[in-house]
PDB file of C-alpha atoms in Angstrom:
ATOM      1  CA  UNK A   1      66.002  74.065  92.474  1.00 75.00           C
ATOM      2  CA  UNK A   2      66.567  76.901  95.089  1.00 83.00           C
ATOM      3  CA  UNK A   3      69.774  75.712  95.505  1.00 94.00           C
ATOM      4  CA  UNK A   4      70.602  76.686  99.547  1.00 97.00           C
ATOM      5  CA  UNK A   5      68.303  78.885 100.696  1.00 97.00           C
ATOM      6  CA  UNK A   6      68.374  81.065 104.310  1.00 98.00           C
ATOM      7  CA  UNK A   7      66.182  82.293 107.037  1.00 97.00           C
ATOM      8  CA  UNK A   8      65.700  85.236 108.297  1.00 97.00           C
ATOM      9  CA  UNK A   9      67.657  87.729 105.962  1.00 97.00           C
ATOM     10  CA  UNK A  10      67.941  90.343 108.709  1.00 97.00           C
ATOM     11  CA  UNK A  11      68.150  90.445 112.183  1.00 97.00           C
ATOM     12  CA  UNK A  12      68.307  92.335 115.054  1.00 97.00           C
ATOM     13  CA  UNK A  13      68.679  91.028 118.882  1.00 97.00           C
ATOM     14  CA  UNK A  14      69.645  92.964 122.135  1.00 97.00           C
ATOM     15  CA  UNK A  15      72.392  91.173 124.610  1.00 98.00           C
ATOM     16  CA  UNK A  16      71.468  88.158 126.147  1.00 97.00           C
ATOM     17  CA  UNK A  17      68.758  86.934 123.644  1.00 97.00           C
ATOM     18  CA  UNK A  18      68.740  83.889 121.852  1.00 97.00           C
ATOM     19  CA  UNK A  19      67.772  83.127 118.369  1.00 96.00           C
ATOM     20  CA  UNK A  20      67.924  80.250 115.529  1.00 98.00           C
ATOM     21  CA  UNK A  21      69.315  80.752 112.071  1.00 98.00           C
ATOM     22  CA  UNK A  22      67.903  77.789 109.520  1.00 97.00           C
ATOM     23  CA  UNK A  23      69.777  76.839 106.824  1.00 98.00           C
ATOM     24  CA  UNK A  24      67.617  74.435 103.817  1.00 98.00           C
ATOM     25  CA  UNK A  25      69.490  72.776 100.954  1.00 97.00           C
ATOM     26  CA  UNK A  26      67.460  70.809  97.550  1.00 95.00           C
ATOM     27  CA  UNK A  27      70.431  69.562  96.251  1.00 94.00           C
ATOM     28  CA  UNK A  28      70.534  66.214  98.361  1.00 95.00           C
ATOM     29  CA  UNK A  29      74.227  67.587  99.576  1.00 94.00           C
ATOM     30  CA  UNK A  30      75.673  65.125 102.733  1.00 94.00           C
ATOM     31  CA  UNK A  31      78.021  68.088 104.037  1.00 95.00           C
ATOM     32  CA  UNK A  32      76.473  71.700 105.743  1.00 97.00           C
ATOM     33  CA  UNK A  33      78.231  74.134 106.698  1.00 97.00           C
ATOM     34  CA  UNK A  34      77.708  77.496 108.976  1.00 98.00           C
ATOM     35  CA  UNK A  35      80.245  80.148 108.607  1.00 97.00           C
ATOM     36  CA  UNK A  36      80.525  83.655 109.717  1.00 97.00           C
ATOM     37  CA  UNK A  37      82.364  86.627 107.966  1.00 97.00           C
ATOM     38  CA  UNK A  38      83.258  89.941 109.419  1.00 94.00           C
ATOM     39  CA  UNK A  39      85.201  92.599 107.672  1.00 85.00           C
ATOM     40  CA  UNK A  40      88.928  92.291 106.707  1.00 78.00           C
ATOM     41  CA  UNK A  41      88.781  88.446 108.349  1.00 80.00           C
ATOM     42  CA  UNK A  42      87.216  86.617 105.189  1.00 87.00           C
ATOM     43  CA  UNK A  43      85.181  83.598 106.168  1.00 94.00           C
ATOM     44  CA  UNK A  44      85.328  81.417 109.294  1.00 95.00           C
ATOM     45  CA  UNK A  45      83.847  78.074 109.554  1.00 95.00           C
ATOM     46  CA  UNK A  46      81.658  77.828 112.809  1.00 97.00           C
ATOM     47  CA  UNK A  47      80.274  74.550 112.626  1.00 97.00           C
ATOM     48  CA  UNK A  48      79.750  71.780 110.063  1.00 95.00           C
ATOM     49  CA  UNK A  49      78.115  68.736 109.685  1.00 96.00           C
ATOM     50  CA  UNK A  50      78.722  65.530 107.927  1.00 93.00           C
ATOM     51  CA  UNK A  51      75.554  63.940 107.172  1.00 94.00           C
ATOM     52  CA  UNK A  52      72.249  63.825 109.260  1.00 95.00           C
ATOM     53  CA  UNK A  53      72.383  63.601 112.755  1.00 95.00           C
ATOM     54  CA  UNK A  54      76.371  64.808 112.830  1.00 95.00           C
ATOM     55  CA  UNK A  55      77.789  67.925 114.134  1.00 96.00           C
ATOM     56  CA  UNK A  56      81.480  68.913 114.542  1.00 94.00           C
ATOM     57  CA  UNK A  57      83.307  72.193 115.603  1.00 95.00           C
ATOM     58  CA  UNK A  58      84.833  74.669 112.983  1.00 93.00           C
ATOM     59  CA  UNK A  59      86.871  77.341 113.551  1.00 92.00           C
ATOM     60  CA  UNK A  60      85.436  79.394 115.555  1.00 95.00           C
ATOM     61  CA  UNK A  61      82.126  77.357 117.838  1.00 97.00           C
ATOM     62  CA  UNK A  62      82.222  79.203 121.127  1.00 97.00           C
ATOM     63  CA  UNK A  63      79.056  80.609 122.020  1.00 97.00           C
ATOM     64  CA  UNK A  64      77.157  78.710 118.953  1.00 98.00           C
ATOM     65  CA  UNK A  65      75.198  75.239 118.694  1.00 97.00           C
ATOM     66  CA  UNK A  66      73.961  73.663 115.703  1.00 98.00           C
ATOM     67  CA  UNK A  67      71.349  70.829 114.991  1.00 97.00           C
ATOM     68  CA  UNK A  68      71.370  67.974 111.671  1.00 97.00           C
ATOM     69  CA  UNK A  69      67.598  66.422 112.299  1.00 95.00           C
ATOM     70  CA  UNK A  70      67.261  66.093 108.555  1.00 96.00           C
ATOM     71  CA  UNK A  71      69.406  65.865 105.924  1.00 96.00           C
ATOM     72  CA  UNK A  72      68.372  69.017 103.875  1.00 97.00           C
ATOM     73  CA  UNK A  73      68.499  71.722 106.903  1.00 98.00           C
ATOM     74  CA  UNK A  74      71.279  72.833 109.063  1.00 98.00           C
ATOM     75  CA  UNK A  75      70.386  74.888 112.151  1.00 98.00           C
ATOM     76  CA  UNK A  76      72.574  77.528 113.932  1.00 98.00           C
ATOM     77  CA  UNK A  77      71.627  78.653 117.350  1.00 98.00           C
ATOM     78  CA  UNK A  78      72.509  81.236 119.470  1.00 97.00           C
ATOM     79  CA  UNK A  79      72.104  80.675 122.950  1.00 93.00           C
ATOM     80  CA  UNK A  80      72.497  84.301 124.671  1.00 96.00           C
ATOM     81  CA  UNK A  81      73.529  86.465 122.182  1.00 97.00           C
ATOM     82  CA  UNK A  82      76.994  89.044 122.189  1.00 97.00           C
ATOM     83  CA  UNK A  83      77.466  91.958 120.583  1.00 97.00           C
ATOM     84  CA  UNK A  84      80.649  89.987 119.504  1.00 96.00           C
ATOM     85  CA  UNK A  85      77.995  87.567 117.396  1.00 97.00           C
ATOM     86  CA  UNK A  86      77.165  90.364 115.149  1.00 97.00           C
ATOM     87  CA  UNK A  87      78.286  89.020 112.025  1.00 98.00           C
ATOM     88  CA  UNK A  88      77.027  87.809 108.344  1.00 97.00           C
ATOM     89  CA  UNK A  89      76.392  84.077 108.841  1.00 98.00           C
ATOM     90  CA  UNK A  90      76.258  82.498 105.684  1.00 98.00           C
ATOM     91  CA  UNK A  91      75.520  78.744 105.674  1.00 98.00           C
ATOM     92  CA  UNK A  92      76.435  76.410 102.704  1.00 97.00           C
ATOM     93  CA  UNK A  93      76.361  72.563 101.264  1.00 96.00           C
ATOM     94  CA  UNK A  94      79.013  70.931  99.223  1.00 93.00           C
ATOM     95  CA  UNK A  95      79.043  67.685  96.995  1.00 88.00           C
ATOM     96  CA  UNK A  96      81.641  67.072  94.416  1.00 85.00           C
ATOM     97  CA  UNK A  97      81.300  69.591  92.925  1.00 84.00           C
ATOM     98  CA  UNK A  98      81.847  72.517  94.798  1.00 89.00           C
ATOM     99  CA  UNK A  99      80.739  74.080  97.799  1.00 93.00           C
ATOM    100  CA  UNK A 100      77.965  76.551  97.425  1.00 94.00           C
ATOM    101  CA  UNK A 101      76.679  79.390  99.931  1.00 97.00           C
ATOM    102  CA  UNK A 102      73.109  80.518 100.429  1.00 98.00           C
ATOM    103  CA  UNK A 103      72.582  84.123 100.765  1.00 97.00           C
ATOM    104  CA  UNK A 104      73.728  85.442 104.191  1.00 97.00           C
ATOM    105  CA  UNK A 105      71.627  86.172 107.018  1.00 97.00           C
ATOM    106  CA  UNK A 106      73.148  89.662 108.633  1.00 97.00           C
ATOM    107  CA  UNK A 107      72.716  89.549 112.580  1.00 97.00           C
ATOM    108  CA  UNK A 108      73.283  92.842 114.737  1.00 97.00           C
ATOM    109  CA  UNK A 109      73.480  92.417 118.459  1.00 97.00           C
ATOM    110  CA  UNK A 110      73.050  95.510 120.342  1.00 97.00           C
TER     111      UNK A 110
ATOM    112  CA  UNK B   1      95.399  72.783 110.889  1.00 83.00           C
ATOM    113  CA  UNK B   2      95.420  74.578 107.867  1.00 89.00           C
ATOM    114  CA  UNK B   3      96.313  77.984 107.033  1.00 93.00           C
ATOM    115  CA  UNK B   4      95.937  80.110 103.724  1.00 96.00           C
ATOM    116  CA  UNK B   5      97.145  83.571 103.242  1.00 97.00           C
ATOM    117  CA  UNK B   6      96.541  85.753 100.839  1.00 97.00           C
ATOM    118  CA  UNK B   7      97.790  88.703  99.072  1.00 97.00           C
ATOM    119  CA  UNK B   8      97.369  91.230  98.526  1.00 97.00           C
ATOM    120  CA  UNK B   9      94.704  92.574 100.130  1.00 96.00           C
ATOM    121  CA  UNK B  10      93.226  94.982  97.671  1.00 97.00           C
ATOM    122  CA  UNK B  11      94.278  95.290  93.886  1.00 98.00           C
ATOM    123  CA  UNK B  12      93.584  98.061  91.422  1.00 98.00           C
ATOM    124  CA  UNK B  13      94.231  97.878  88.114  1.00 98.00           C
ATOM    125  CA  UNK B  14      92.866 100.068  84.627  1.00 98.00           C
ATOM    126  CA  UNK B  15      89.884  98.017  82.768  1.00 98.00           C
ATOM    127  CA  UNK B  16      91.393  95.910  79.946  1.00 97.00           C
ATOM    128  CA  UNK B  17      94.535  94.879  82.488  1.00 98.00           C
ATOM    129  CA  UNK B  18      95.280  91.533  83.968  1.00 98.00           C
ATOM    130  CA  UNK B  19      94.955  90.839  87.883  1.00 98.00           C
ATOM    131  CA  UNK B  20      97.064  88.594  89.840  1.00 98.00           C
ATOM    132  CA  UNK B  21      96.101  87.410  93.295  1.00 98.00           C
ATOM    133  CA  UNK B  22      98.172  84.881  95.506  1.00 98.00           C
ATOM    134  CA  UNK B  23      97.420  82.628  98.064  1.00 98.00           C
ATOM    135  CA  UNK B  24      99.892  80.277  99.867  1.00 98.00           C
ATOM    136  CA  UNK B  25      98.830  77.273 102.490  1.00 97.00           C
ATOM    137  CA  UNK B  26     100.240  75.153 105.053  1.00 96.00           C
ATOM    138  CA  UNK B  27      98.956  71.232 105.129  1.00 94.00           C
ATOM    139  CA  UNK B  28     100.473  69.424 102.753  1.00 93.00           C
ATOM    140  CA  UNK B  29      97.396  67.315 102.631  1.00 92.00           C
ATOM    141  CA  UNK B  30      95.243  70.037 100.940  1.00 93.00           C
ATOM    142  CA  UNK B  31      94.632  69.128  97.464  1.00 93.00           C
ATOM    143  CA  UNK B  32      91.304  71.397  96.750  1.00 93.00           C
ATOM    144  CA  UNK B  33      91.616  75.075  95.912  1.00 95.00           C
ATOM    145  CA  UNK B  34      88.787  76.625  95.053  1.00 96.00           C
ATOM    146  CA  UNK B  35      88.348  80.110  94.031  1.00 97.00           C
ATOM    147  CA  UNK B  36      84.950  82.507  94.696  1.00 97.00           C
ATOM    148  CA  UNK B  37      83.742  86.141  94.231  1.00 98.00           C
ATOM    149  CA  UNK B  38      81.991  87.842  95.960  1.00 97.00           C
ATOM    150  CA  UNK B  39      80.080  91.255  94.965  1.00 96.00           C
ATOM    151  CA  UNK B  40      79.022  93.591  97.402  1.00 93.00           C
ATOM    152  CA  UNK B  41      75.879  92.262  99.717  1.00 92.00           C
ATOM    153  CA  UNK B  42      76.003  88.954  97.738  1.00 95.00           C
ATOM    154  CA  UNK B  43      77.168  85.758  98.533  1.00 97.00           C
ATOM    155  CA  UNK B  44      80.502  84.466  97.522  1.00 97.00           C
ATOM    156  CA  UNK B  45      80.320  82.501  94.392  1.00 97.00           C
ATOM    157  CA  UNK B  46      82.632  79.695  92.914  1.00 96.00           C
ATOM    158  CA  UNK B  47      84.150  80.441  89.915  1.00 97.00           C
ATOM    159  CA  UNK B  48      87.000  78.539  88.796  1.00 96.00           C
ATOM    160  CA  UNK B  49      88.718  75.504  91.082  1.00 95.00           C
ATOM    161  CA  UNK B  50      91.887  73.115  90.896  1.00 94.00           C
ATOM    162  CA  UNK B  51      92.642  70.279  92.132  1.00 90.00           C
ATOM    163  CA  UNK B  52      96.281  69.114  92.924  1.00 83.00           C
ATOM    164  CA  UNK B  53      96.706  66.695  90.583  1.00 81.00           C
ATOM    165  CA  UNK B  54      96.836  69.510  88.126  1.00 81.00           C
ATOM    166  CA  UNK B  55      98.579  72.389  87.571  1.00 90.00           C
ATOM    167  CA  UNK B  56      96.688  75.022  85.579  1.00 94.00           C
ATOM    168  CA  UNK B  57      93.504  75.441  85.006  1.00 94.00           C
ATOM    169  CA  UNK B  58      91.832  77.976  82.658  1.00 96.00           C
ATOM    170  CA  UNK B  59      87.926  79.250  82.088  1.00 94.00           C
ATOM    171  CA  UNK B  60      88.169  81.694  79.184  1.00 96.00           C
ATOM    172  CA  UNK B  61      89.542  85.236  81.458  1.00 97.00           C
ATOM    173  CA  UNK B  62      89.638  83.343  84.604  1.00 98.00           C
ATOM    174  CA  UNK B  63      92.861  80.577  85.113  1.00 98.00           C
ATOM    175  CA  UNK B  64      94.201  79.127  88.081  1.00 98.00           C
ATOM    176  CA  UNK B  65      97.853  77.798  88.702  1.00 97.00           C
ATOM    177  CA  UNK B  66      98.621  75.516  91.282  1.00 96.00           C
ATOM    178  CA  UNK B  67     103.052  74.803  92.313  1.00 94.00           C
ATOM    179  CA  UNK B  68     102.027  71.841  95.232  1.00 93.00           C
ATOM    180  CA  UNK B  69     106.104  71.836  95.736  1.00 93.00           C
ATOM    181  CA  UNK B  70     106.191  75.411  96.916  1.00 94.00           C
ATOM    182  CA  UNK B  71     101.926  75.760  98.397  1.00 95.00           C
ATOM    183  CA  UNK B  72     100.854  78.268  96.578  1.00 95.00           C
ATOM    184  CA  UNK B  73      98.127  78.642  94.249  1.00 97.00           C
ATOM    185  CA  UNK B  74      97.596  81.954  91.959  1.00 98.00           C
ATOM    186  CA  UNK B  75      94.419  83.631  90.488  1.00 98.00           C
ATOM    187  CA  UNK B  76      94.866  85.205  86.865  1.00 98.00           C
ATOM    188  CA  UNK B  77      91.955  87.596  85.321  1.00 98.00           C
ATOM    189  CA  UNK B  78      92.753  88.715  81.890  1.00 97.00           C
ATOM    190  CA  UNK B  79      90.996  91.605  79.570  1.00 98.00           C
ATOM    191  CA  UNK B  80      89.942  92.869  83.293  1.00 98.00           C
ATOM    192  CA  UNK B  81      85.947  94.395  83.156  1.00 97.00           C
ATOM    193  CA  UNK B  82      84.387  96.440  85.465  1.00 96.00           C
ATOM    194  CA  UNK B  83      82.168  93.678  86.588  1.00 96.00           C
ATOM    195  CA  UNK B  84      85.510  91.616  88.039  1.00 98.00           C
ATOM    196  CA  UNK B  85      84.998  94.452  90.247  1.00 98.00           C
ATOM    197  CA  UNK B  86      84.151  92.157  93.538  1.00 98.00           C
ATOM    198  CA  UNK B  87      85.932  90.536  96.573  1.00 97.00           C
ATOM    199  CA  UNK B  88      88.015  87.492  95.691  1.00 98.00           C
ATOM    200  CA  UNK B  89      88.131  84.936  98.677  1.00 97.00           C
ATOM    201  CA  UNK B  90      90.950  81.357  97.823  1.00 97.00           C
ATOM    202  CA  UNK B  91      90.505  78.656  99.800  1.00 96.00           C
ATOM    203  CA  UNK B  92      92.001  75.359 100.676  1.00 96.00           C
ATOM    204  CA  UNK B  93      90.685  71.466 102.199  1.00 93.00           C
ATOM    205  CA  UNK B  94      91.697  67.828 101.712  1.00 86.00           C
ATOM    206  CA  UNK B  95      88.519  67.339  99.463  1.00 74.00           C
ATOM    207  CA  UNK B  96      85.686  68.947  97.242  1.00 65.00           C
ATOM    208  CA  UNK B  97      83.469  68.043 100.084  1.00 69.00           C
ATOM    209  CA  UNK B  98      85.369  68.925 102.893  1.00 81.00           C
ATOM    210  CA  UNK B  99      85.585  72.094 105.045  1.00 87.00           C
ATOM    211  CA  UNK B 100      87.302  74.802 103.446  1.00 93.00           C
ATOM    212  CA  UNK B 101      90.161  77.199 104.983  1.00 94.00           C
ATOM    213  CA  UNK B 102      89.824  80.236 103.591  1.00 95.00           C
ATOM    214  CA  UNK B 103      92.115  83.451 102.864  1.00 95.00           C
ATOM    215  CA  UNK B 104      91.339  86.885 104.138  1.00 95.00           C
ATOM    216  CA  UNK B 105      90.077  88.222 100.489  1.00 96.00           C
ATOM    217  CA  UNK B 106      91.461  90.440  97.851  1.00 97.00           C
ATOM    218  CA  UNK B 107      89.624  93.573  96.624  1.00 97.00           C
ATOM    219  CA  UNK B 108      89.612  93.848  93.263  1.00 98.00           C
ATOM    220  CA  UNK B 109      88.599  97.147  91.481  1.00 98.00           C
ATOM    221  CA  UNK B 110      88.772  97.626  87.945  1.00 98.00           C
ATOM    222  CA  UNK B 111      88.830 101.452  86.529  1.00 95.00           C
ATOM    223  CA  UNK B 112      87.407 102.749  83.531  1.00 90.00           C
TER     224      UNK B 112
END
């Protein structure tokens, strides 16, 4: 299993540009997750999502939108970007047992 | 909604030591507390959890204590390595499934 798995890695976009962050899961998990974690502030849920076909706010939604179409992937978008969106967006799924991140995608606006 | 806070904010202590990091919350309706590290450029990763119908919880170095009267939950790290070396993030929700609160994350460093 690849566990929850991210896309792209890197990123760079200037002002104003607008991009989609996908987030894919194998673990059959009901609950996704999109959080974003900038220095000294730990992590701060953006969006999250329930099953397929739900999205609810987090924390912190403002200038985000996500999508559920199927149950394994979880998509963040980014309408017109800020140079207050640049962040490390990690995305994760939880079950019972725990809730587990995939491996960051780090986003510079400039 | 909830709130967790944690402390302290960076920890050093001499390889061999133990470490002690603290987290309190707010909703008395929280009853998951799960604990993750995170090493530099990696993602954070669970390591030990409790839930609150417990009240310690122990993984060989690694143990968790929970006091639901006064919200707070502790992380313990005994025989410190240099490999505890990492960012420790608590965290708090009303389920294993549910949305976590977390805290703001305790560097840990552990000295030769």
């Amino acid at each position: 299993n690849a566990g929850v798995t991210q896309t792209p890695k890197f990123r760079v976009l200037k002002t104003g540009q607008s991009m989609t962050l996908l987030c894919a899961q194998d673990m059959n998990h009901e609950y996704m997750y999109w959080y974003r974690q900038d220095p000294g502030m730990g992590l701060r849920l953006i969006h999250y999502s329930v099953g397929e076909g739900t999205t609810a706010k987090g924390e912190v939604p403002d200038g985000y939108n996500v999508s559920r179409l199927k149950k394994q992937n979880f998509l963040l978008g980014l309408e017109s970007a800020a140079p207050s969106q640049t962040s490390v967006y990690f995305c994760a799924s939880s079950d019972r047992a725990g809730q587990f991140f995939g491996p960051g995608t780090r986003l510079t606006v400039l | 909604g909830e709130n967790v806070e944690q402390h302290p904010s960076t920890l050093s202590v001499q390889e061999g030591d133990s470490a002690v990091i603290k987290c309190t919350y707010s909703d008395s309706a929280s009853n998951y507390f799960p604990w993750y590290k995170q090493e530099l450029g990696k993602r954070p990763q669970l390591i030990i959890d409790i839930r609150s119908n417990v009240g310690e919880k122990k993984d060989q170095r690694i143990a968790v204590t929970l006091n639901k009267t006064a919200k707070h939950f502790s992380l313990h790290i005994t025989e410190t390595q240099p490999e505890d070396s990492a960012v420790y993030f608590c965290a708090a929700s009303t389920g294993t499934a549910s949305k976590l609160t977390f805290g703001t994350g305790t560097r840990l460093q552990v000295t030769l």
